[in-house]
Amino acid sequence: MKKIEAIIKPFKLDDVREALSDIGITGMTVSEVKGFGRQKGHTELYRGAEYMVDFLPKVKLEIIVADEQVEQCVDAIIDTAQSGKIGDGKIFVYDVERVIRIRTGEENEDAI
């Protein structure tokens, strides 16, 4: 099993969720986060003063999938979240040792 973490632009969330649903991904965790990479932030004007916004709003998706679903899931995220502009985000893939559903005690793929 793998954990896929994707940091994407907030306005892409609905499209990505729909694309993942279309390939059979039934659950995910979504968090509103702030961060920056190469995009670095931007300046804004507030009450006549210019200031730097270092941390930009992003959305973090966390998805646990079976090993055979990883490439399809990553491809779906890339296809829907990619705009070709700086700040599109990143995808991280981690190994997952064990998953347990608290309610039933089911483990691993059965718990997903």
mmCIF file of C-alpha atoms in Angstrom:
data_model
loop_
_atom_site.group_PDB
_atom_site.id
_atom_site.type_symbol
_atom_site.label_atom_id
_atom_site.label_comp_id
_atom_site.label_asym_id
_atom_site.label_seq_id
_atom_site.Cartn_x
_atom_site.Cartn_y
_atom_site.Cartn_z
ATOM 1 C CA MET A 1 0.000 0.000 0.000
ATOM 2 C CA LYS A 2 1.058 3.559 -0.644
ATOM 3 C CA LYS A 3 0.151 6.973 0.711
ATOM 4 C CA ILE A 4 -0.136 9.653 -1.945
ATOM 5 C CA GLU A 5 0.164 13.224 -0.722
ATOM 6 C CA ALA A 6 -0.606 15.918 -3.260
ATOM 7 C CA ILE A 7 -0.264 19.660 -2.738
ATOM 8 C CA ILE A 8 -2.408 21.467 -5.315
ATOM 9 C CA LYS A 9 -4.001 24.840 -6.014
ATOM 10 C CA PRO A 10 -7.317 25.181 -4.138
ATOM 11 C CA PHE A 11 -9.439 25.848 -7.243
ATOM 12 C CA LYS A 12 -8.322 22.491 -8.715
ATOM 13 C CA LEU A 13 -9.717 20.445 -5.802
ATOM 14 C CA ASP A 14 -13.145 19.658 -7.286
ATOM 15 C CA ASP A 15 -11.668 18.555 -10.615
ATOM 16 C CA VAL A 16 -9.079 16.342 -8.925
ATOM 17 C CA ARG A 17 -11.658 14.804 -6.574
ATOM 18 C CA GLU A 18 -13.916 14.020 -9.515
ATOM 19 C CA ALA A 19 -11.060 12.479 -11.532
ATOM 20 C CA LEU A 20 -10.076 10.297 -8.564
ATOM 21 C CA SER A 21 -13.683 9.255 -8.038
ATOM 22 C CA ASP A 22 -13.887 8.256 -11.726
ATOM 23 C CA ILE A 23 -11.001 5.792 -11.234
ATOM 24 C CA GLY A 24 -12.509 4.285 -8.081
ATOM 25 C CA ILE A 25 -10.785 6.225 -5.302
ATOM 26 C CA THR A 26 -13.480 6.404 -2.642
ATOM 27 C CA GLY A 27 -11.776 8.202 0.214
ATOM 28 C CA MET A 28 -9.269 10.924 0.904
ATOM 29 C CA THR A 29 -8.353 13.493 3.503
ATOM 30 C CA VAL A 30 -8.223 17.141 2.444
ATOM 31 C CA SER A 31 -6.509 19.913 4.407
ATOM 32 C CA GLU A 32 -6.155 23.602 3.723
ATOM 33 C CA VAL A 33 -2.462 24.442 4.007
ATOM 34 C CA LYS A 34 -0.127 27.318 3.232
ATOM 35 C CA GLY A 35 3.313 27.131 1.736
ATOM 36 C CA PHE A 36 5.686 28.156 -0.981
ATOM 37 C CA GLY A 37 8.310 26.666 -3.227
ATOM 38 C CA ARG A 38 9.725 28.161 -6.376
ATOM 39 C CA GLN A 39 6.610 30.312 -6.641
ATOM 40 C CA LYS A 40 7.953 32.268 -3.631
ATOM 41 C CA GLY A 41 4.787 34.250 -2.925
ATOM 42 C CA HIS A 42 3.716 37.628 -4.199
ATOM 43 C CA THR A 43 3.213 41.228 -3.104
ATOM 44 C CA GLU A 44 -0.178 42.700 -2.275
ATOM 45 C CA LEU A 45 -1.412 46.199 -1.609
ATOM 46 C CA TYR A 46 -3.333 46.758 1.637
ATOM 47 C CA ARG A 47 -4.433 50.232 2.760
ATOM 48 C CA GLY A 48 -1.843 51.832 0.547
ATOM 49 C CA ALA A 49 1.046 49.743 1.835
ATOM 50 C CA GLU A 50 2.689 46.988 -0.176
ATOM 51 C CA TYR A 51 3.597 43.806 1.667
ATOM 52 C CA MET A 52 4.937 40.366 0.789
ATOM 53 C CA VAL A 53 2.689 37.306 1.036
ATOM 54 C CA ASP A 54 5.192 34.476 1.536
ATOM 55 C CA PHE A 55 2.833 31.601 2.210
ATOM 56 C CA LEU A 56 0.284 30.892 -0.490
ATOM 57 C CA PRO A 57 -2.953 28.968 0.108
ATOM 58 C CA LYS A 58 -2.831 25.366 -1.111
ATOM 59 C CA VAL A 59 -4.800 22.174 -0.574
ATOM 60 C CA LYS A 60 -3.200 18.935 0.603
ATOM 61 C CA LEU A 61 -4.805 15.627 -0.396
ATOM 62 C CA GLU A 62 -3.871 12.439 1.431
ATOM 63 C CA ILE A 63 -4.915 9.171 -0.188
ATOM 64 C CA ILE A 64 -4.064 5.562 0.720
ATOM 65 C CA VAL A 65 -4.202 3.167 -2.225
ATOM 66 C CA ALA A 66 -3.182 -0.380 -3.139
ATOM 67 C CA ASP A 67 0.168 -0.600 -4.938
ATOM 68 C CA GLU A 68 -1.486 -1.334 -8.277
ATOM 69 C CA GLN A 69 -3.547 1.902 -8.118
ATOM 70 C CA VAL A 70 -0.615 4.279 -7.556
ATOM 71 C CA GLU A 71 0.249 5.166 -11.158
ATOM 72 C CA GLN A 72 -3.374 5.597 -12.188
ATOM 73 C CA CYS A 73 -3.987 7.841 -9.167
ATOM 74 C CA VAL A 74 -0.860 9.951 -9.756
ATOM 75 C CA ASP A 75 -1.717 10.305 -13.452
ATOM 76 C CA ALA A 76 -5.264 11.445 -12.608
ATOM 77 C CA ILE A 77 -3.936 14.109 -10.230
ATOM 78 C CA ILE A 78 -1.370 15.367 -12.746
ATOM 79 C CA ASP A 79 -3.872 15.435 -15.622
ATOM 80 C CA THR A 80 -6.396 17.518 -13.671
ATOM 81 C CA ALA A 81 -4.186 19.722 -11.451
ATOM 82 C CA GLN A 82 -1.601 20.691 -14.059
ATOM 83 C CA SER A 83 -1.916 24.161 -15.552
ATOM 84 C CA GLY A 84 1.672 24.410 -16.763
ATOM 85 C CA LYS A 85 2.276 27.447 -14.586
ATOM 86 C CA ILE A 86 4.503 27.783 -11.554
ATOM 87 C CA GLY A 87 2.796 26.756 -8.309
ATOM 88 C CA ASP A 88 0.866 23.734 -9.643
ATOM 89 C CA GLY A 89 2.117 21.720 -6.672
ATOM 90 C CA LYS A 90 3.842 18.466 -5.832
ATOM 91 C CA ILE A 91 2.974 14.795 -5.366
ATOM 92 C CA PHE A 92 4.701 12.585 -2.786
ATOM 93 C CA VAL A 93 4.365 8.783 -2.618
ATOM 94 C CA TYR A 94 5.174 6.922 0.612
ATOM 95 C CA ASP A 95 5.112 3.284 1.676
ATOM 96 C CA VAL A 96 2.384 2.349 4.177
ATOM 97 C CA GLU A 97 3.040 -0.604 6.464
ATOM 98 C CA ARG A 98 -0.391 -1.158 7.937
ATOM 99 C CA VAL A 99 -3.906 0.286 7.907
ATOM 100 C CA ILE A 100 -6.586 -0.590 10.458
ATOM 101 C CA ARG A 101 -10.237 0.443 10.295
ATOM 102 C CA ILE A 102 -11.119 1.359 13.869
ATOM 103 C CA ARG A 103 -14.819 0.460 13.649
ATOM 104 C CA THR A 104 -14.395 -3.123 12.365
ATOM 105 C CA GLY A 105 -10.756 -4.003 12.951
ATOM 106 C CA GLU A 106 -10.289 -4.717 9.236
ATOM 107 C CA GLU A 107 -6.720 -4.356 8.086
ATOM 108 C CA ASN A 108 -4.727 -3.230 5.055
ATOM 109 C CA GLU A 109 -6.587 -3.293 1.683
ATOM 110 C CA ASP A 110 -9.809 -4.358 3.420
ATOM 111 C CA ALA A 111 -9.563 -1.234 5.605
ATOM 112 C CA ILE A 112 -9.167 1.122 2.661
#
